[in-house]
Short mmCIF file of C-alpha atoms in Angstrom, two decimals:
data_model
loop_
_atom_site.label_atom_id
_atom_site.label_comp_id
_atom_site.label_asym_id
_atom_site.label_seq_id
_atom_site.Cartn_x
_atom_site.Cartn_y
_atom_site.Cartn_z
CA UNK M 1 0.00 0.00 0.00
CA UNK M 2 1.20 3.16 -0.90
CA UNK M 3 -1.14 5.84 0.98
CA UNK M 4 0.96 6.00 4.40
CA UNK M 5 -0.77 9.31 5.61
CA UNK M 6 -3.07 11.56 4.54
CA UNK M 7 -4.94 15.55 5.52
CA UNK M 8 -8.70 16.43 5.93
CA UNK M 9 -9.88 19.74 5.74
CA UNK M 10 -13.12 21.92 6.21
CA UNK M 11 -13.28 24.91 4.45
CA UNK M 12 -16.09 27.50 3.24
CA UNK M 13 -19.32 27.57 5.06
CA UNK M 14 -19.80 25.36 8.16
CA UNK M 15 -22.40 22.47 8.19
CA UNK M 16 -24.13 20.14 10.86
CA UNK M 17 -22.47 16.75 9.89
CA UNK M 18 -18.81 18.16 9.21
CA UNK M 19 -17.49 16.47 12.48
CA UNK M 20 -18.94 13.31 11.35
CA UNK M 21 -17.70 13.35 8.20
CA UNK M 22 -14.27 14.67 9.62
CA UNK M 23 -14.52 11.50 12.03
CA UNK M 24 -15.39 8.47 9.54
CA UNK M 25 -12.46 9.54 7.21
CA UNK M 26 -10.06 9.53 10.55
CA UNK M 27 -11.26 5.75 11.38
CA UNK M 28 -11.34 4.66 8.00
CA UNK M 29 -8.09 5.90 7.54
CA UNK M 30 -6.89 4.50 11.25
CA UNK M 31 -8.64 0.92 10.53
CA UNK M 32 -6.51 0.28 7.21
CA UNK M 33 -3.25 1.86 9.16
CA UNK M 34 -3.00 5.18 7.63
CA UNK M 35 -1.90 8.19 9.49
CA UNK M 36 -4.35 10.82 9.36
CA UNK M 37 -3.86 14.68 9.92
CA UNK M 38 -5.75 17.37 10.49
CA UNK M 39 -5.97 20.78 8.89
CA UNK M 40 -7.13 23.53 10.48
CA UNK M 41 -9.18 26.73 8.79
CA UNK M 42 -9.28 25.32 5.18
CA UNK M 43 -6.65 25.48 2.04
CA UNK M 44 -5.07 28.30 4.14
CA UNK M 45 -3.87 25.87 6.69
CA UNK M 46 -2.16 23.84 4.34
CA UNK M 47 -0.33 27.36 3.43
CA UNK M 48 0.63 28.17 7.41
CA UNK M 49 1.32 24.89 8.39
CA UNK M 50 -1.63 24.97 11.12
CA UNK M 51 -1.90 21.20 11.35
CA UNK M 52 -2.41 18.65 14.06
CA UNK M 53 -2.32 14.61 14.33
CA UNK M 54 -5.50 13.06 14.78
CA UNK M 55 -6.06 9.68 16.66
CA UNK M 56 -9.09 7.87 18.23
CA UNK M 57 -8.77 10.05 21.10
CA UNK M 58 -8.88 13.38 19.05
CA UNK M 59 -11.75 12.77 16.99
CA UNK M 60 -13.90 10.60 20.09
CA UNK M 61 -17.53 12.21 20.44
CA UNK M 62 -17.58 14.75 17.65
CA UNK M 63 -20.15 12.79 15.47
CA UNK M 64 -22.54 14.70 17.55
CA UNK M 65 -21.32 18.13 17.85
CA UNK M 66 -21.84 20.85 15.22
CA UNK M 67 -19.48 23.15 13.10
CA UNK M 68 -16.32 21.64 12.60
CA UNK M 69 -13.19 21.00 14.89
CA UNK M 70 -11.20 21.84 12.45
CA UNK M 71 -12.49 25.64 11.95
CA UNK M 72 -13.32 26.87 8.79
CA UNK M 73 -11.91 29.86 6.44
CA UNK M 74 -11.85 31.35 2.84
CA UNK M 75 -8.34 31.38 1.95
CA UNK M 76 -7.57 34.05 -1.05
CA UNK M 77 -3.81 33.54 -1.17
CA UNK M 78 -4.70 29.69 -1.95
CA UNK M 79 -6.27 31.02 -5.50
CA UNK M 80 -2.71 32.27 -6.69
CA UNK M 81 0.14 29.80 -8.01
CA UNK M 82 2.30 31.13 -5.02
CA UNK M 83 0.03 29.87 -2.77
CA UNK M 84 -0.87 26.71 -3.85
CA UNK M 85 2.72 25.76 -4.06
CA UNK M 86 3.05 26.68 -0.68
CA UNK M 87 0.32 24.00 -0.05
CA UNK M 88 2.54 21.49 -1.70
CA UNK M 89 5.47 22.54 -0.02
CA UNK M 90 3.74 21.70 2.99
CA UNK M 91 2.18 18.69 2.01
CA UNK M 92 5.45 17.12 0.91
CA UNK M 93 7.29 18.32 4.93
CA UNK M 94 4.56 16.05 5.92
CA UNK M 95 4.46 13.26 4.05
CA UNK M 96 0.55 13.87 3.06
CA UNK M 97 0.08 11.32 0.15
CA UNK M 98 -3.76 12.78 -0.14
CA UNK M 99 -6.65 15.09 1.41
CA UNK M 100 -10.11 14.90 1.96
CA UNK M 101 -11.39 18.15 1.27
CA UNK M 102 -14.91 18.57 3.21
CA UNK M 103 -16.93 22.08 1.28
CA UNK M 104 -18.41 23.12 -1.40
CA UNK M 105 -17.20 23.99 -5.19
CA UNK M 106 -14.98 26.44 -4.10
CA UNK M 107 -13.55 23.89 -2.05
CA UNK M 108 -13.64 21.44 -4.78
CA UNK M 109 -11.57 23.58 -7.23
CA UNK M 110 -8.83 23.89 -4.83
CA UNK M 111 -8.80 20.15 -4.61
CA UNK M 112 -8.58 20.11 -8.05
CA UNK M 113 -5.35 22.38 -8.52
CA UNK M 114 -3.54 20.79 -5.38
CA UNK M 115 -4.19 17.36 -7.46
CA UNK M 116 -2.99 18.27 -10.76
CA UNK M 117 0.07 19.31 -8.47
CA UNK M 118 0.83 15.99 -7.64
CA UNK M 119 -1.46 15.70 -4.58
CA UNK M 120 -4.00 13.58 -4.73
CA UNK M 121 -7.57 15.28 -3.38
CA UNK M 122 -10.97 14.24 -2.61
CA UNK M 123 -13.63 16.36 -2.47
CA UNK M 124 -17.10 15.63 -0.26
CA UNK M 125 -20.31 18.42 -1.04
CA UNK M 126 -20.66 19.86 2.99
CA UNK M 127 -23.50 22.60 3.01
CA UNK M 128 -26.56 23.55 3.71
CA UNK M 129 -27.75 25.06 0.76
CA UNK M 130 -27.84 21.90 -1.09
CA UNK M 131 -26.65 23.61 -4.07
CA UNK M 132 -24.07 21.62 -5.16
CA UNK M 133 -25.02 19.78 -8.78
CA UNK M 134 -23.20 16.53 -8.30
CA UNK M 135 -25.60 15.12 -5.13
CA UNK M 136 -28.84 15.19 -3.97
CA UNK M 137 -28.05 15.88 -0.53
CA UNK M 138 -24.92 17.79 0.74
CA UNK M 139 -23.56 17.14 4.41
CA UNK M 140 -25.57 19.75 6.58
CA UNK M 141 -28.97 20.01 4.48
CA UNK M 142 -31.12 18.00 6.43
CA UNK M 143 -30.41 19.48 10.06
CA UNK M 144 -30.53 23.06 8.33
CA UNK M 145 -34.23 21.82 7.05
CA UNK M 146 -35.19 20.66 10.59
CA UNK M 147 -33.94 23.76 12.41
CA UNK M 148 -35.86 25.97 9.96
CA UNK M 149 -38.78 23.79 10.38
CA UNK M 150 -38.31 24.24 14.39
CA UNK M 151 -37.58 27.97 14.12
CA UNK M 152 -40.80 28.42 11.91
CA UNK M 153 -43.49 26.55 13.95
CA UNK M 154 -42.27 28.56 16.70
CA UNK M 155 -43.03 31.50 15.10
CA UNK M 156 -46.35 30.43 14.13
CA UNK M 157 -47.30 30.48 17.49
CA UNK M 158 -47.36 34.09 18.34
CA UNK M 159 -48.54 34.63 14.34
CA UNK M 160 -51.53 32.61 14.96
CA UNK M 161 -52.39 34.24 18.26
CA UNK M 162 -52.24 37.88 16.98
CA UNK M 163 -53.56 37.33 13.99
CA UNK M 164 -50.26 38.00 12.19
CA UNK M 165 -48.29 37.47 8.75
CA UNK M 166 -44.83 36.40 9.45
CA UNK M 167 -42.44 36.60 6.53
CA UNK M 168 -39.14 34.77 6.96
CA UNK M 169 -36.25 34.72 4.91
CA UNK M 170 -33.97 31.59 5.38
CA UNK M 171 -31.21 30.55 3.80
CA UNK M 172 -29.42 29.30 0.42
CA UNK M 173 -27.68 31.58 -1.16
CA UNK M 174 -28.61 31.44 -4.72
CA UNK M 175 -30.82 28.10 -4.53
CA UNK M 176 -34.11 27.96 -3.25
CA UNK M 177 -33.95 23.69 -2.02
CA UNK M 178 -34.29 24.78 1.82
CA UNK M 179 -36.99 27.52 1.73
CA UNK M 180 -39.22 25.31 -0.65
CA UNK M 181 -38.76 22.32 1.16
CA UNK M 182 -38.96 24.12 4.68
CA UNK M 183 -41.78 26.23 2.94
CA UNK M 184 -43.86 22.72 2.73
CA UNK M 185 -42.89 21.28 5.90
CA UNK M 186 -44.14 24.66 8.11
CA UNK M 187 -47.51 24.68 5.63
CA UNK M 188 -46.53 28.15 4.12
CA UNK M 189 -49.04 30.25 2.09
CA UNK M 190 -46.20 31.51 -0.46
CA UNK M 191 -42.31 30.41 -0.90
CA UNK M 192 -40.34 33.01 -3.04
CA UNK M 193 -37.34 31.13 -4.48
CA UNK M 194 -34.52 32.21 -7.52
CA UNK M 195 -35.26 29.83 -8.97
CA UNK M 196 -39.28 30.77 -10.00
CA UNK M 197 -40.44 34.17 -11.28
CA UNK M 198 -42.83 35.88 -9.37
CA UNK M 199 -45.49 38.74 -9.12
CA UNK M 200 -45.95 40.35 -5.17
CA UNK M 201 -49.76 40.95 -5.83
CA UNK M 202 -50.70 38.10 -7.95
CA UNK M 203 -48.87 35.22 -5.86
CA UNK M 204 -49.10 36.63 -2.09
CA UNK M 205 -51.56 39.53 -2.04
CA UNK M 206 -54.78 38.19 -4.03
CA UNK M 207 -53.90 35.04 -2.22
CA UNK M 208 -53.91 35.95 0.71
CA UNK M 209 -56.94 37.83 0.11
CA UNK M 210 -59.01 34.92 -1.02
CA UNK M 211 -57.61 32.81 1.90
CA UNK M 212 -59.13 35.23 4.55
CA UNK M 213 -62.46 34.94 3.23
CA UNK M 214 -61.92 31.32 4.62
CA UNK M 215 -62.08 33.13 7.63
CA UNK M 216 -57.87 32.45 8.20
CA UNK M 217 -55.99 35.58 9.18
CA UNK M 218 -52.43 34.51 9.99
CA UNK M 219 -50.07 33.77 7.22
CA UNK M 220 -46.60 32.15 6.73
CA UNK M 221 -44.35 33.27 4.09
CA UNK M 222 -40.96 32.14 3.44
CA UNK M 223 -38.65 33.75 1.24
CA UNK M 224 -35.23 31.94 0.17
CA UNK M 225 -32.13 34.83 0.86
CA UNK M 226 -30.92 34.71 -3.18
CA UNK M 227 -34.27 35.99 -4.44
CA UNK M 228 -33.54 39.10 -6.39
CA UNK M 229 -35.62 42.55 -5.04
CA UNK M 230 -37.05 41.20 -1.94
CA UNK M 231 -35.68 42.61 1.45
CA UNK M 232 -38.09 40.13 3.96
CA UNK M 233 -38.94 44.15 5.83
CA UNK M 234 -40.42 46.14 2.78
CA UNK M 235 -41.97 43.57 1.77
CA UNK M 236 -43.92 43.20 5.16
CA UNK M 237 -44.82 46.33 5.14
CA UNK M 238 -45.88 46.31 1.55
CA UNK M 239 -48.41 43.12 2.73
CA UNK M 240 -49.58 44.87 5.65
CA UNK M 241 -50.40 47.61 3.36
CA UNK M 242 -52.74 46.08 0.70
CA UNK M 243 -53.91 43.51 3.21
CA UNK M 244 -54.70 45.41 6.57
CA UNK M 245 -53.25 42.13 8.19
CA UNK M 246 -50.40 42.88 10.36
CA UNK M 247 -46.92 41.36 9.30
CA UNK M 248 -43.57 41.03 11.25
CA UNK M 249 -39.98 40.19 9.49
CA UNK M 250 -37.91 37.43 10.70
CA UNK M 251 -34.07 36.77 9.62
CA UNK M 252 -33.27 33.48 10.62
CA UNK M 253 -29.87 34.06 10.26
CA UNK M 254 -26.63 31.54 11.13
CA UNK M 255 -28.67 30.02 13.76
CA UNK M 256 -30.06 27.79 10.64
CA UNK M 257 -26.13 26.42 10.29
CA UNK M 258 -25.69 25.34 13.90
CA UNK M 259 -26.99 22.64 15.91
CA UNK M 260 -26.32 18.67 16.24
CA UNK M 261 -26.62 17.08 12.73
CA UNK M 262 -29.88 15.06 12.06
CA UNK M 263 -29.32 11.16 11.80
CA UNK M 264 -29.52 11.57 8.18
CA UNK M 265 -26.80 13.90 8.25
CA UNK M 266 -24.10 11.76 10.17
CA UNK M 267 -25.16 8.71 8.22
CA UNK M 268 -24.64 10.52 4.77
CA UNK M 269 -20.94 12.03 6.39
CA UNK M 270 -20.02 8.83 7.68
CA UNK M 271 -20.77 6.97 4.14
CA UNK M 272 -18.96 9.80 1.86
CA UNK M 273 -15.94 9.87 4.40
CA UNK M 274 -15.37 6.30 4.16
CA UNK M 275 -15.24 6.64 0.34
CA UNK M 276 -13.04 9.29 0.22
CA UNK M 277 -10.27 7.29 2.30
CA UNK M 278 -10.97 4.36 -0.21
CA UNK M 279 -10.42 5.78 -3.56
CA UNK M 280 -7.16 7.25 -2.02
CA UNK M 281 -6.29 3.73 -0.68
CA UNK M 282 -6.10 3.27 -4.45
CA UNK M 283 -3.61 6.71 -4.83
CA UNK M 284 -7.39 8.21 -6.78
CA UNK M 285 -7.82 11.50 -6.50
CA UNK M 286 -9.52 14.40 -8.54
CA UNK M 287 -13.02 13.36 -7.34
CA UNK M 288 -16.03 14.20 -5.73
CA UNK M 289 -17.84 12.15 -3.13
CA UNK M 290 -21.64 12.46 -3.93
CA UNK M 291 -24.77 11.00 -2.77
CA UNK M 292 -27.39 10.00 -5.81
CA UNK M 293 -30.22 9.25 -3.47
CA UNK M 294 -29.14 5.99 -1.57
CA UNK M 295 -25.96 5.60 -3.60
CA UNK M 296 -22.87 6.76 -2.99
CA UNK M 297 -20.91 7.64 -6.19
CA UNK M 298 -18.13 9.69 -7.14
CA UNK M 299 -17.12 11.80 -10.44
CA UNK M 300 -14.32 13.77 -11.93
CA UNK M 301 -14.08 17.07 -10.62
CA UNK M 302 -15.15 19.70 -13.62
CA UNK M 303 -17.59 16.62 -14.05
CA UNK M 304 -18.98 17.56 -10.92
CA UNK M 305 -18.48 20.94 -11.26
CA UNK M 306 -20.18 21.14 -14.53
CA UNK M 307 -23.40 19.27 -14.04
CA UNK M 308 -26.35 21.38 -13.15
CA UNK M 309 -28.99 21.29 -10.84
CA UNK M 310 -32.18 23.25 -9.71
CA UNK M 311 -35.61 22.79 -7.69
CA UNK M 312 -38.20 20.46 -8.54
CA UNK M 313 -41.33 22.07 -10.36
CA UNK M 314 -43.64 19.82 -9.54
CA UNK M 315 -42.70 20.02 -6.15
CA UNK M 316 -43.39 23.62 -5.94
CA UNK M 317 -46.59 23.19 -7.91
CA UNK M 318 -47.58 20.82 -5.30
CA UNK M 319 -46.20 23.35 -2.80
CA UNK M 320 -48.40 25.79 -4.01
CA UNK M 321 -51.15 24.13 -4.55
CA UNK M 322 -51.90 22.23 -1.01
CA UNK M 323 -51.22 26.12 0.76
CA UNK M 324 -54.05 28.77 1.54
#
């Protein structure tokens, strides 16, 4: 066997199910007798040399806790040549014959470049936007979908007693997967996501119009962060406005990225870790871990990188069509 130690690294945005992920490629790697290290704050760790051995005792009850022990960072000297040589340089003081590179496709492109530099990478999808094309479910997703869900029926409680409309942005960044699946989940009247065009007064005033003659007065609306012209106040205001019903904003905010990761979660982390540390066994590299439903695959990175994804239609006609 060739692979006699190898790195894993977090890096962009932090998700529920990192740890786990972080701690199946540590005992995969540990069971087969390879040395496994540790590096801290992303690509730019690999640059600084912020590294640390990981053993049993290191990595013991972590499957549980959120964020990532290993921090997190954007690195921008990485990018450059000069940096990503530094990478190698520091790869080849410690012997790293691979890395498991736990993000999203800005993570995956540094994997990429560190690879064609003669250091073999894996890349696993680890966010909560579920925006990356190559899986259906990134590490983080489903625990971001169940705190939203949480968040939102809490808010529905004072909404329902005052007779409120509660619009609440979540987030996504450009994709719309968590506020139309949390949108369905929490029973919202209207779920703005990039993906869909909208009208304001067609698709949330009339409807909410025709729903109070129902005799309903207390509306949830969810609106995904990346839709274009919607700040989750104005619009609030704007509703309150043409409907006379009283409307509050709500942020969610980061709180939607913390929290112990859902079973699903540490299964899907533990699976796509394990995978990683095999195809290196085999000195692979250049790939991404992905999920494609109950299968765990892999592809070539620009294969991954390339492939395309967006929301399912029918699932937001059936979103829309079930609300009042």
């Amino acid at each position: 066997m060739s692979v006699k130690r190898i790195g894993v690294l977090t890096s962009g945005g932090d998700a529920p199910g990192m740890n786990a992920c972080v701690r199946s490629v540590v005992r995969t790697a540990l069971y087969h007798g390879i040395e496994c290290y540790g590096i801290r704050r992303g690509w730019n760790g690999l640059i600084t040399g912020d590294v640390l051995r990981l053993d049993e005792k290191k990595i013991s009850h972590i499957i549980n806790r959120g964020g990532t022990i290993l921090y997190t960072a954007r690195s921008k000297e990485f990018l450059s040549e000069e940096g990503q040589k530094k990478a190698v340089s520091t790869c080849k003081f410690l012997g790293l014959d691979g890395i498991v590179a736990i993000g999203g496709d800005g993570t995956f492109m540094g994997a990429r470049a560190l690879t064609l530099k003669g250091v073999p990478c894996i890349g696993i999808p680890g966010t909560i936007d579920n925006d990356i094309a190559s899986t259906s479910h990134t590490i983080g997703y489903d625990t971001a979908l169940n705190t939203i869900m949480d968040m939102v029926d809490r808010v529905r409680d004072t909404t329902e007693s005052h007779d409120r409309c509660s619009v609440i942005e979540v987030m996504g960044r450009n994709a719309g997967f968590l506020a139309l699946n949390a949108g369905i989940a929490v029973g919202a009247t209207c779920i703005l996501v990039p993906e869909i065009d909208y009208d304001i007064d067609s698709y949330i005033i009339e409807r909410m119009k025709r729903t109070m003659t129902t005799g309903k007065h207390h509306f949830i609306i969810i609106v995904a962060e990346g839709v274009k012209g919607v700040e989750v106040g104005s619009l609030a205001k704007y509703i309150e406005e043409k409907t006379g019903v009283e409307s509050r904003a709500t942020v969610l905010g980061h709180v939607q990225r913390g929290g112990s990761p859902s079973v699903r979660d540490r299964v899907i982390a533990s699976k796509m870790g394990y995978h990683a540390v095999q195809l290196l066994k085999q000195d692979i590299g250049n790939r991404v871990v992905a999920i494609d439903h109950a299968e765990i695959v892999d592809y070539d990175i620009i294969e991954a990188l390339n492939m395309k994804k967006t929301i399912d239609p029918e699932l937001y006609k059936i979103a829309n069509e079930i609300s009042i």
